[in-house]
mmCIF file of C-alpha atoms and ligand atoms in Angstrom:
data_model
loop_
_atom_site.group_PDB
_atom_site.id
_atom_site.type_symbol
_atom_site.label_atom_id
_atom_site.label_comp_id
_atom_site.label_asym_id
_atom_site.label_seq_id
_atom_site.Cartn_x
_atom_site.Cartn_y
_atom_site.Cartn_z
ATOM 1 C CA MET A 186 -104.124 -56.686 6.731
ATOM 2 C CA GLU A 187 -102.693 -53.667 5.982
ATOM 3 C CA LEU A 188 -102.053 -51.827 9.417
ATOM 4 C CA SER A 189 -100.401 -47.823 10.096
ATOM 5 C CA SER A 190 -97.484 -48.990 12.450
ATOM 6 C CA PRO A 191 -97.065 -45.014 14.024
ATOM 7 C CA ALA A 192 -93.933 -44.333 15.503
ATOM 8 C CA LYS A 193 -93.589 -42.290 19.463
ATOM 9 C CA ILE A 194 -91.576 -39.178 21.329
ATOM 10 C CA ASN A 195 -90.751 -39.768 24.748
ATOM 11 C CA LEU A 196 -91.807 -36.458 26.045
ATOM 12 C CA TRP A 197 -90.021 -38.028 29.542
ATOM 13 C CA LEU A 198 -87.775 -40.301 30.476
ATOM 14 C CA ARG A 199 -86.172 -41.025 33.561
ATOM 15 C CA ILE A 200 -83.516 -43.207 34.721
ATOM 16 C CA LEU A 201 -84.375 -44.300 37.890
ATOM 17 C CA ASP A 202 -81.593 -47.127 38.759
ATOM 18 C CA ARG A 203 -79.617 -50.354 36.823
ATOM 19 C CA ARG A 204 -81.508 -53.270 37.715
ATOM 20 C CA SER A 205 -79.893 -56.637 38.726
ATOM 21 C CA ASP A 206 -80.458 -57.603 35.592
ATOM 22 C CA GLY A 207 -78.350 -55.512 33.366
ATOM 23 C CA PHE A 208 -81.547 -53.230 32.367
ATOM 24 C CA HIS A 209 -82.657 -49.485 33.999
ATOM 25 C CA GLU A 210 -85.727 -48.872 36.326
ATOM 26 C CA VAL A 211 -87.052 -46.249 34.096
ATOM 27 C CA GLU A 212 -90.569 -43.559 34.096
ATOM 28 C CA THR A 213 -91.318 -42.554 30.477
ATOM 29 C CA ARG A 214 -94.363 -41.159 28.991
ATOM 30 C CA LEU A 215 -94.777 -42.418 25.242
ATOM 31 C CA CYS A 216 -96.467 -40.493 22.997
ATOM 32 C CA LYS A 217 -98.036 -41.731 19.426
ATOM 33 C CA ILE A 218 -96.935 -39.117 16.419
ATOM 34 C CA GLY A 219 -98.086 -38.582 13.621
ATOM 35 C CA ILE A 220 -95.452 -40.649 11.614
ATOM 36 C CA SER A 221 -96.073 -44.204 10.708
ATOM 37 C CA ASP A 222 -94.823 -47.541 8.583
ATOM 38 C CA THR A 223 -97.461 -49.567 7.242
ATOM 39 C CA VAL A 224 -97.064 -53.207 8.032
ATOM 40 C CA LYS A 225 -98.932 -55.854 5.887
ATOM 41 C CA LEU A 226 -99.789 -59.182 7.185
ATOM 42 C CA GLU A 227 -100.884 -62.702 5.386
ATOM 43 C CA LEU A 228 -101.926 -65.577 6.407
ATOM 44 C CA MET A 229 -100.750 -67.965 3.964
ATOM 45 C CA GLY A 230 -102.193 -71.510 4.837
ATOM 46 C CA PRO A 231 -100.257 -74.626 7.028
ATOM 47 C CA GLY A 232 -96.655 -74.817 7.164
ATOM 48 C CA LYS A 233 -93.766 -72.577 9.379
ATOM 49 C CA SER A 234 -92.244 -69.852 6.962
ATOM 50 C CA VAL A 235 -92.406 -66.280 7.547
ATOM 51 C CA GLU A 236 -91.270 -64.396 4.798
ATOM 52 C CA LEU A 237 -90.387 -61.003 4.919
ATOM 53 C CA THR A 238 -90.208 -58.116 2.404
ATOM 54 C CA CYS A 239 -89.592 -54.137 2.981
ATOM 55 C CA ASN A 240 -89.620 -51.041 0.497
ATOM 56 C CA ILE A 241 -86.316 -49.692 1.773
ATOM 57 C CA PRO A 242 -82.870 -51.537 2.314
ATOM 58 C CA GLY A 243 -80.619 -52.060 4.857
ATOM 59 C CA ILE A 244 -83.571 -53.486 7.433
ATOM 60 C CA PRO A 245 -82.901 -56.718 8.441
ATOM 61 C CA LEU A 246 -85.182 -59.514 6.773
ATOM 62 C CA ASP A 247 -84.233 -62.463 8.874
ATOM 63 C CA ASP A 248 -84.996 -63.795 12.081
ATOM 64 C CA SER A 249 -83.662 -60.481 13.762
ATOM 65 C CA ASN A 250 -86.293 -58.293 12.435
ATOM 66 C CA LEU A 251 -88.785 -57.384 15.013
ATOM 67 C CA ALA A 252 -91.449 -58.189 13.396
ATOM 68 C CA ILE A 253 -90.840 -61.801 12.465
ATOM 69 C CA LYS A 254 -90.182 -61.989 16.642
ATOM 70 C CA ALA A 255 -93.646 -60.946 16.836
ATOM 71 C CA VAL A 256 -95.022 -63.661 15.114
ATOM 72 C CA ARG A 257 -92.857 -66.224 15.887
ATOM 73 C CA ALA A 258 -92.808 -65.179 19.959
ATOM 74 C CA PHE A 259 -97.146 -65.014 18.912
ATOM 75 C CA GLU A 260 -97.073 -68.596 17.522
ATOM 76 C CA ARG A 261 -94.787 -70.101 20.211
ATOM 77 C CA ARG A 262 -97.560 -68.876 22.565
ATOM 78 C CA LEU A 263 -100.281 -70.086 20.807
ATOM 79 C CA GLY A 264 -98.334 -73.427 20.382
ATOM 80 C CA ARG A 265 -99.511 -74.061 16.851
ATOM 81 C CA THR A 266 -97.495 -72.424 12.780
ATOM 82 C CA ASN A 267 -98.649 -70.971 9.800
ATOM 83 C CA SER A 268 -97.076 -69.692 7.029
ATOM 84 C CA TRP A 269 -96.789 -66.112 6.800
ATOM 85 C CA HIS A 270 -95.531 -63.305 4.594
ATOM 86 C CA ILE A 271 -95.055 -59.636 5.674
ATOM 87 C CA HIS A 272 -94.392 -56.556 3.626
ATOM 88 C CA LEU A 273 -92.873 -53.516 5.517
ATOM 89 C CA GLU A 274 -93.500 -49.742 3.658
ATOM 90 C CA LYS A 275 -90.717 -48.652 5.978
ATOM 91 C CA ARG A 276 -90.794 -43.707 6.689
ATOM 92 C CA ILE A 277 -90.090 -44.572 10.357
ATOM 93 C CA PRO A 278 -86.345 -44.039 10.974
ATOM 94 C CA SER A 279 -83.932 -46.994 12.310
ATOM 95 C CA GLY A 280 -81.792 -46.469 14.966
ATOM 96 C CA ALA A 281 -83.619 -42.578 15.692
ATOM 97 C CA GLY A 282 -85.278 -43.141 19.064
ATOM 98 C CA LEU A 283 -89.198 -42.795 17.567
ATOM 99 C CA GLY A 284 -89.984 -46.205 18.498
ATOM 100 C CA GLY A 285 -89.513 -47.997 14.240
ATOM 101 C CA GLY A 286 -89.190 -51.728 15.115
ATOM 102 C CA SER A 287 -91.232 -51.616 18.237
ATOM 103 C CA SER A 288 -94.486 -50.570 16.600
ATOM 104 C CA ASN A 289 -93.785 -52.128 13.701
ATOM 105 C CA ALA A 290 -93.901 -55.316 16.191
ATOM 106 C CA ALA A 291 -97.228 -53.969 17.579
ATOM 107 C CA SER A 292 -98.811 -54.066 14.664
ATOM 108 C CA ILE A 293 -97.943 -58.249 13.935
ATOM 109 C CA LEU A 294 -98.832 -59.330 16.718
ATOM 110 C CA LYS A 295 -102.554 -57.073 16.521
ATOM 111 C CA ALA A 296 -102.925 -58.202 13.110
ATOM 112 C CA ALA A 297 -101.419 -62.232 13.498
ATOM 113 C CA ASN A 298 -104.259 -62.076 16.342
ATOM 114 C CA GLU A 299 -106.896 -60.644 14.566
ATOM 115 C CA LEU A 300 -106.214 -63.045 11.533
ATOM 116 C CA THR A 301 -106.288 -65.746 13.735
ATOM 117 C CA GLY A 302 -109.618 -65.544 15.300
ATOM 118 C CA LYS A 303 -108.915 -63.133 18.288
ATOM 119 C CA PRO A 304 -107.465 -66.349 20.226
ATOM 120 C CA LEU A 305 -105.396 -63.936 22.967
ATOM 121 C CA PRO A 306 -106.600 -61.218 25.234
ATOM 122 C CA LEU A 307 -104.591 -57.934 25.262
ATOM 123 C CA SER A 308 -102.817 -59.105 28.224
ATOM 124 C CA GLU A 309 -101.486 -61.882 26.895
ATOM 125 C CA LEU A 310 -100.386 -59.602 24.251
ATOM 126 C CA LEU A 311 -98.823 -57.247 26.449
ATOM 127 C CA GLU A 312 -97.008 -59.869 27.757
ATOM 128 C CA ILE A 313 -95.677 -61.108 24.738
ATOM 129 C CA ALA A 314 -94.934 -57.420 24.118
ATOM 130 C CA GLY A 315 -93.101 -56.958 26.207
ATOM 131 C CA ASP A 316 -90.756 -59.526 25.587
ATOM 132 C CA ILE A 317 -89.710 -59.014 22.590
ATOM 133 C CA GLY A 318 -88.710 -54.886 23.694
ATOM 134 C CA ALA A 319 -89.962 -52.494 26.517
ATOM 135 C CA ASP A 320 -91.546 -49.863 23.476
ATOM 136 C CA VAL A 321 -93.354 -52.963 22.156
ATOM 137 C CA PRO A 322 -96.576 -52.635 24.896
ATOM 138 C CA CYS A 323 -97.068 -49.080 24.514
ATOM 139 C CA PHE A 324 -97.852 -49.337 20.635
ATOM 140 C CA LEU A 325 -100.784 -52.352 21.531
ATOM 141 C CA LEU A 326 -103.037 -49.514 23.431
ATOM 142 C CA GLU A 327 -106.115 -47.710 21.880
ATOM 143 C CA THR A 328 -104.717 -44.150 24.068
ATOM 144 C CA GLY A 329 -102.432 -42.019 22.084
ATOM 145 C CA ALA A 330 -99.913 -41.503 24.812
ATOM 146 C CA ALA A 331 -99.157 -43.961 28.011
ATOM 147 C CA ASP A 332 -96.884 -44.144 30.562
ATOM 148 C CA GLY A 333 -93.928 -47.196 31.436
ATOM 149 C CA ALA A 334 -92.735 -48.025 34.184
ATOM 150 C CA GLY A 335 -90.250 -51.314 34.550
ATOM 151 C CA ARG A 336 -87.713 -51.370 31.990
ATOM 152 C CA GLY A 337 -90.531 -49.202 29.858
ATOM 153 C CA GLU A 338 -92.601 -52.298 29.347
ATOM 154 C CA ARG A 339 -95.054 -51.684 32.041
ATOM 155 C CA VAL A 340 -97.803 -49.782 30.415
ATOM 156 C CA THR A 341 -100.930 -47.990 31.411
ATOM 157 C CA PRO A 342 -102.819 -46.057 28.839
ATOM 158 C CA VAL A 343 -102.751 -42.026 29.555
ATOM 159 C CA GLU A 344 -105.591 -40.188 28.246
ATOM 160 C CA PHE A 345 -103.806 -37.329 26.416
ATOM 161 C CA SER A 346 -105.259 -34.714 24.847
ATOM 162 C CA TRP A 347 -102.499 -31.977 23.323
ATOM 163 C CA LYS A 348 -102.567 -32.036 19.509
ATOM 164 C CA LEU A 349 -98.985 -30.786 20.403
ATOM 165 C CA PRO A 350 -96.846 -29.104 16.690
ATOM 166 C CA LEU A 351 -94.099 -30.905 16.503
ATOM 167 C CA VAL A 352 -90.474 -30.543 14.419
ATOM 168 C CA LEU A 353 -87.883 -34.216 14.485
ATOM 169 C CA ILE A 354 -84.696 -33.504 13.433
ATOM 170 C CA LYS A 355 -82.592 -37.247 12.862
ATOM 171 C CA PRO A 356 -78.871 -36.293 11.907
ATOM 172 C CA ALA A 357 -77.167 -39.598 9.424
ATOM 173 C CA PHE A 358 -75.760 -41.440 12.239
ATOM 174 C CA PRO A 359 -78.436 -44.201 14.080
ATOM 175 C CA ILE A 360 -77.976 -44.455 17.866
ATOM 176 C CA PRO A 361 -77.408 -48.110 19.213
ATOM 177 C CA THR A 362 -80.579 -48.417 22.502
ATOM 178 C CA PRO A 363 -78.341 -50.391 23.907
ATOM 179 C CA TRP A 364 -75.343 -48.553 23.643
ATOM 180 C CA ALA A 365 -76.956 -45.143 25.420
ATOM 181 C CA TYR A 366 -78.232 -46.718 28.225
ATOM 182 C CA LYS A 367 -74.916 -48.969 28.792
ATOM 183 C CA HIS A 368 -73.115 -45.457 29.351
ATOM 184 C CA TRP A 369 -75.661 -43.454 32.056
ATOM 185 C CA LYS A 370 -73.787 -44.579 34.510
ATOM 186 C CA ASP A 371 -70.675 -43.081 34.220
ATOM 187 C CA SER A 372 -71.921 -40.214 31.893
ATOM 188 C CA GLN A 373 -70.940 -36.502 32.690
ATOM 189 C CA GLU A 374 -73.456 -33.908 31.842
ATOM 190 C CA LEU A 375 -71.439 -31.129 29.132
ATOM 191 C CA ARG A 376 -71.343 -27.331 30.490
ATOM 192 C CA GLY A 377 -74.007 -25.000 29.214
ATOM 193 C CA VAL A 378 -75.508 -27.122 28.029
ATOM 194 C CA LEU A 379 -79.241 -27.377 29.543
ATOM 195 C CA TYR A 380 -80.706 -31.339 31.079
ATOM 196 C CA ALA A 381 -82.884 -29.660 33.888
ATOM 197 C CA PRO A 382 -86.698 -30.958 33.246
ATOM 198 C CA GLN A 383 -88.647 -27.949 30.828
ATOM 199 C CA HIS A 384 -91.564 -27.356 32.750
ATOM 200 C CA CYS A 385 -94.763 -27.292 29.955
ATOM 201 C CA PRO A 386 -98.624 -27.443 30.534
ATOM 202 C CA TRP A 387 -98.494 -30.728 29.575
ATOM 203 C CA GLY A 388 -95.487 -32.246 31.899
ATOM 204 C CA HIS A 389 -91.633 -31.473 32.900
ATOM 205 C CA MET A 390 -89.906 -32.689 29.711
ATOM 206 C CA VAL A 391 -86.432 -34.789 30.759
ATOM 207 C CA ASN A 392 -84.628 -37.533 29.212
ATOM 208 C CA GLY A 393 -82.218 -38.712 31.613
ATOM 209 C CA LEU A 394 -80.246 -40.414 28.330
ATOM 210 C CA GLU A 395 -79.325 -36.808 27.021
ATOM 211 C CA ARG A 396 -76.172 -37.444 29.299
ATOM 212 C CA PRO A 397 -74.262 -40.077 27.388
ATOM 213 C CA VAL A 398 -75.377 -39.298 23.794
ATOM 214 C CA PHE A 399 -74.466 -35.826 24.154
ATOM 215 C CA GLU A 400 -70.974 -36.845 25.709
ATOM 216 C CA LYS A 401 -70.680 -38.479 22.170
ATOM 217 C CA TYR A 402 -72.626 -36.927 19.837
ATOM 218 C CA ARG A 403 -71.912 -32.616 20.751
ATOM 219 C CA LEU A 404 -73.655 -31.667 17.315
ATOM 220 C CA LEU A 405 -76.811 -33.447 19.235
ATOM 221 C CA ALA A 406 -76.355 -31.639 22.074
ATOM 222 C CA ALA A 407 -75.729 -28.102 19.756
ATOM 223 C CA LEU A 408 -79.236 -28.759 18.315
ATOM 224 C CA LYS A 409 -80.691 -28.618 21.301
ATOM 225 C CA GLY A 410 -79.097 -24.970 22.242
ATOM 226 C CA TRP A 411 -80.209 -23.704 18.920
ATOM 227 C CA LEU A 412 -83.657 -25.616 18.592
ATOM 228 C CA LEU A 413 -84.290 -23.405 21.876
ATOM 229 C CA GLU A 414 -83.275 -20.488 20.587
ATOM 230 C CA GLN A 415 -86.266 -20.506 17.494
ATOM 231 C CA LYS A 416 -89.117 -18.477 17.153
ATOM 232 C CA GLY A 417 -92.261 -20.149 18.531
ATOM 233 C CA VAL A 418 -89.759 -23.134 20.740
ATOM 234 C CA GLN A 419 -91.094 -24.417 23.429
ATOM 235 C CA ALA A 420 -89.164 -27.372 24.298
ATOM 236 C CA ALA A 421 -86.553 -29.526 22.879
ATOM 237 C CA LEU A 422 -85.788 -33.003 23.530
ATOM 238 C CA MET A 423 -83.558 -35.946 22.319
ATOM 239 C CA SER A 424 -86.429 -38.799 21.533
ATOM 240 C CA GLY A 425 -85.641 -42.159 23.566
ATOM 241 C CA SER A 426 -82.026 -42.805 23.125
ATOM 242 C CA GLY A 427 -81.800 -40.724 20.239
ATOM 243 C CA SER A 428 -80.400 -39.741 17.565
ATOM 244 C CA THR A 429 -83.892 -37.952 16.647
ATOM 245 C CA MET A 430 -84.415 -34.138 18.641
ATOM 246 C CA PHE A 431 -87.528 -33.247 18.536
ATOM 247 C CA ALA A 432 -88.569 -29.366 19.358
ATOM 248 C CA VAL A 433 -92.503 -28.617 20.762
ATOM 249 C CA THR A 434 -93.795 -25.347 19.101
ATOM 250 C CA LYS A 435 -96.899 -22.806 19.211
ATOM 251 C CA THR A 436 -98.460 -23.590 16.716
ATOM 252 C CA HIS A 437 -98.055 -25.481 13.070
ATOM 253 C CA ALA A 438 -96.508 -22.499 10.927
ATOM 254 C CA ASP A 439 -94.167 -22.005 13.605
ATOM 255 C CA ALA A 440 -93.213 -26.385 12.727
ATOM 256 C CA ALA A 441 -93.346 -26.007 9.210
ATOM 257 C CA ALA A 442 -91.219 -22.649 9.619
ATOM 258 C CA LEU A 443 -88.779 -24.290 11.975
ATOM 259 C CA ALA A 444 -88.106 -27.210 9.820
ATOM 260 C CA GLU A 445 -87.445 -25.418 6.802
ATOM 261 C CA ALA A 446 -84.345 -23.219 8.524
ATOM 262 C CA ALA A 447 -83.475 -27.002 10.683
ATOM 263 C CA GLN A 448 -82.853 -28.976 7.107
ATOM 264 C CA LEU A 449 -81.151 -25.766 6.258
ATOM 265 C CA TRP A 450 -78.937 -25.709 9.172
ATOM 266 C CA CYS A 451 -78.527 -29.130 9.911
ATOM 267 C CA GLY A 452 -77.662 -29.483 5.927
ATOM 268 C CA PRO A 453 -79.417 -32.469 3.390
ATOM 269 C CA THR A 454 -78.464 -35.669 4.820
ATOM 270 C CA ALA A 455 -80.766 -35.211 8.395
ATOM 271 C CA TRP A 456 -83.607 -36.089 8.302
ATOM 272 C CA VAL A 457 -86.431 -33.781 9.323
ATOM 273 C CA LYS A 458 -89.981 -33.379 9.519
ATOM 274 C CA ALA A 459 -93.287 -31.428 11.114
ATOM 275 C CA THR A 460 -96.134 -33.829 12.340
ATOM 276 C CA GLU A 461 -98.003 -33.394 15.860
ATOM 277 C CA THR A 462 -98.471 -36.030 18.677
ATOM 278 C CA LEU A 463 -101.841 -37.956 18.042
ATOM 279 C CA VAL A 464 -104.719 -38.178 20.542
HETATM 280 C C1 CDM B 1077 -84.999 -45.750 25.274
HETATM 281 C C2 CDM B 1077 -86.324 -45.578 24.796
HETATM 282 O O1 CDM B 1077 -86.752 -46.673 23.335
HETATM 283 C C3 CDM B 1077 -87.240 -44.952 25.317
HETATM 284 O O2 CDM B 1077 -88.967 -45.540 24.828
HETATM 285 C C4 CDM B 1077 -87.055 -47.580 25.461
HETATM 286 O O3 CDM B 1077 -86.353 -47.543 27.237
HETATM 287 C C5 CDM B 1077 -86.234 -49.041 25.239
HETATM 288 O O4 CDM B 1077 -87.226 -49.526 24.386
HETATM 289 P P1 CDM B 1077 -86.560 -50.672 23.330
HETATM 290 O O5 CDM B 1077 -85.587 -49.694 22.297
HETATM 291 O O6 CDM B 1077 -87.726 -51.563 23.012
HETATM 292 O O7 CDM B 1077 -84.930 -51.151 24.216
HETATM 293 P P2 CDM B 1077 -85.220 -53.094 24.725
HETATM 294 O O8 CDM B 1077 -84.983 -53.517 22.693
HETATM 295 O O9 CDM B 1077 -86.204 -53.590 25.080
HETATM 296 O O10 CDM B 1077 -83.515 -53.270 24.846
HETATM 297 C C6 CDM B 1077 -82.610 -52.818 24.255
HETATM 298 C C7 CDM B 1077 -81.471 -52.773 25.273
HETATM 299 O O11 CDM B 1077 -81.718 -52.020 25.275
HETATM 300 C C8 CDM B 1077 -80.991 -51.943 26.741
HETATM 301 N N1 CDM B 1077 -82.318 -51.356 27.774
HETATM 302 C C9 CDM B 1077 -83.417 -51.118 27.511
HETATM 303 C C10 CDM B 1077 -84.563 -50.426 28.222
HETATM 304 C C11 CDM B 1077 -83.998 -50.522 30.135
HETATM 305 N N2 CDM B 1077 -85.220 -50.115 30.606
HETATM 306 N N3 CDM B 1077 -82.925 -50.598 30.489
HETATM 307 C C12 CDM B 1077 -82.250 -50.971 29.241
HETATM 308 O O12 CDM B 1077 -80.562 -51.102 29.769
HETATM 309 C C13 CDM B 1077 -80.566 -53.036 27.560
HETATM 310 O O13 CDM B 1077 -79.555 -53.423 27.580
HETATM 311 C C14 CDM B 1077 -81.674 -53.694 26.328
HETATM 312 O O14 CDM B 1077 -80.988 -54.763 25.490
HETATM 313 N N1 ATP B 1078 -89.461 -53.874 11.506
HETATM 314 C C1 ATP B 1078 -87.773 -53.000 12.184
HETATM 315 N N2 ATP B 1078 -87.730 -51.903 11.087
HETATM 316 C C2 ATP B 1078 -86.923 -51.530 11.222
HETATM 317 N N3 ATP B 1078 -85.629 -51.558 11.590
HETATM 318 C C3 ATP B 1078 -85.410 -53.022 12.654
HETATM 319 C C4 ATP B 1078 -86.620 -53.631 12.995
HETATM 320 N N4 ATP B 1078 -86.510 -54.422 13.162
HETATM 321 C C5 ATP B 1078 -85.129 -54.881 13.364
HETATM 322 N N5 ATP B 1078 -84.617 -53.935 13.369
HETATM 323 C C6 ATP B 1078 -83.297 -53.483 13.732
HETATM 324 O O1 ATP B 1078 -83.046 -52.801 15.650
HETATM 325 C C7 ATP B 1078 -82.221 -51.557 15.317
HETATM 326 C C8 ATP B 1078 -83.407 -50.759 15.527
HETATM 327 O O2 ATP B 1078 -84.836 -49.961 15.166
HETATM 328 P P1 ATP B 1078 -85.175 -49.177 15.518
HETATM 329 O O3 ATP B 1078 -84.675 -48.003 15.743
HETATM 330 O O4 ATP B 1078 -86.685 -48.974 14.369
HETATM 331 O O5 ATP B 1078 -86.735 -49.941 16.288
HETATM 332 P P2 ATP B 1078 -86.124 -49.566 18.395
HETATM 333 O O6 ATP B 1078 -85.381 -50.559 18.716
HETATM 334 O O7 ATP B 1078 -88.260 -49.615 18.445
HETATM 335 O O8 ATP B 1078 -86.445 -47.603 18.146
HETATM 336 P P3 ATP B 1078 -85.954 -46.769 19.396
HETATM 337 O O9 ATP B 1078 -84.966 -46.419 17.834
HETATM 338 O O10 ATP B 1078 -86.166 -45.792 19.936
HETATM 339 O O11 ATP B 1078 -85.000 -47.591 19.856
HETATM 340 C C9 ATP B 1078 -82.782 -51.155 13.617
HETATM 341 O O12 ATP B 1078 -81.024 -50.312 13.584
HETATM 342 C C10 ATP B 1078 -82.381 -52.307 12.566
HETATM 343 O O13 ATP B 1078 -81.194 -52.405 12.545
#
C-alpha cells in the first residue's frame, strides 16, 4: 500500500507553560502543506520482522525510526505480530519543524490498519499516535488543518479554506525539538526582532519557540527580518521547533519570485521550496 505523507507548518504555536511531566502545554494550529514523502507498507505475512528501506542516507533504519515505532505500536495494540516491509521516499527535510517523521508514522498507522481489515477505530489510532509523538495525531485527520492542545497531541479538525502561497527555507542545520523546548523558559528576545503575533485574516501568527531558537541561531532571526521586507510577503514565521522559516505571500507568482531571491540570499546549501497550504 502506498500513501502520500504530507509535511506541516504551524501557523501559530503558543507555549503556555512547562508541565510537571516535563512537556509543555501548547496551543497550535497545524496545516498540511504541498510537500510530502511517499510511504509504502507491505504485509509480508506471519512473523515479526520489520524491514525498512529509504531513498536517502541519514535517516535511521532501526527501531528509532518513527515509521517502525508506529508499526510496532499498532501490533502491540492488536496483540499480534506480522512481518512487514516499509519503504520511505523522503522529500521532507529532517529536523526541519515540518513534521516529516511524524507524518510518516501516521501514514504507517493508516496503512497497517487498512491492510489488516481496519480492526481499530480512528479514536484508537489517535491514542496510539499521541504516544508516538505530539505531531503524529494531526496527520490522521482528513482535514487540511487541526488545532492541537495539551502536548499538541489533543487534536481538533479545523475547516481551513485558505490556500496560502508559501515559501519554505531550511538552512543546512537541523534543530532537535527537545533542545528548543528545553531552552524556552530561560530564553530572551533579541532586540529589533519581531516576535509579536502577526495579525492576518487567517489568524494571529506567532511561534513561542522563536525565542530560544533565535538566541542561538541568529541567522534565522535575520532571515525572518529579510523575509518581512520582501515584495508580496504577508507574514513570516519559524515552523515548529525549526529550522525551517516560512513566508506567506500574496500570490503564487510572489512565492516563485521570493523562492529565487531566498536561494540567492541563503546560498546553495539552503533548502528552498515554494508550495501552499492544503485545504
Ligand atoms: C514543535 C512541534 O513540532 C510543533 O508542532 C511539536 O510541539 C513537537 O512535536 P514532536 O516533534 O512530535 O515532539 P515529540 O516527539 O512529542 O517530543 C519531543 C520532545 O520535545 C519536547 N516537547 C514536545 C512537545 C511539547 N508539547 N513539549 C515538549 O517539551 C519534549 O522534550 C519531548 O520529549
Ligand atoms: N521517518 C523518519 N523520517 C525522518 N526522520 C526520522 C524518521 N524517523 C525518525 N527520524 C529521526 O527523527 C528526527 C526528527 O525527524 P523529523 O524532523 O522528520 O520529525 P518530526 O519530529 O516529526 O518533525 P519536526 O522537525 O517538526 O520536529 C530526524 O532527525 C531523524 O533522526
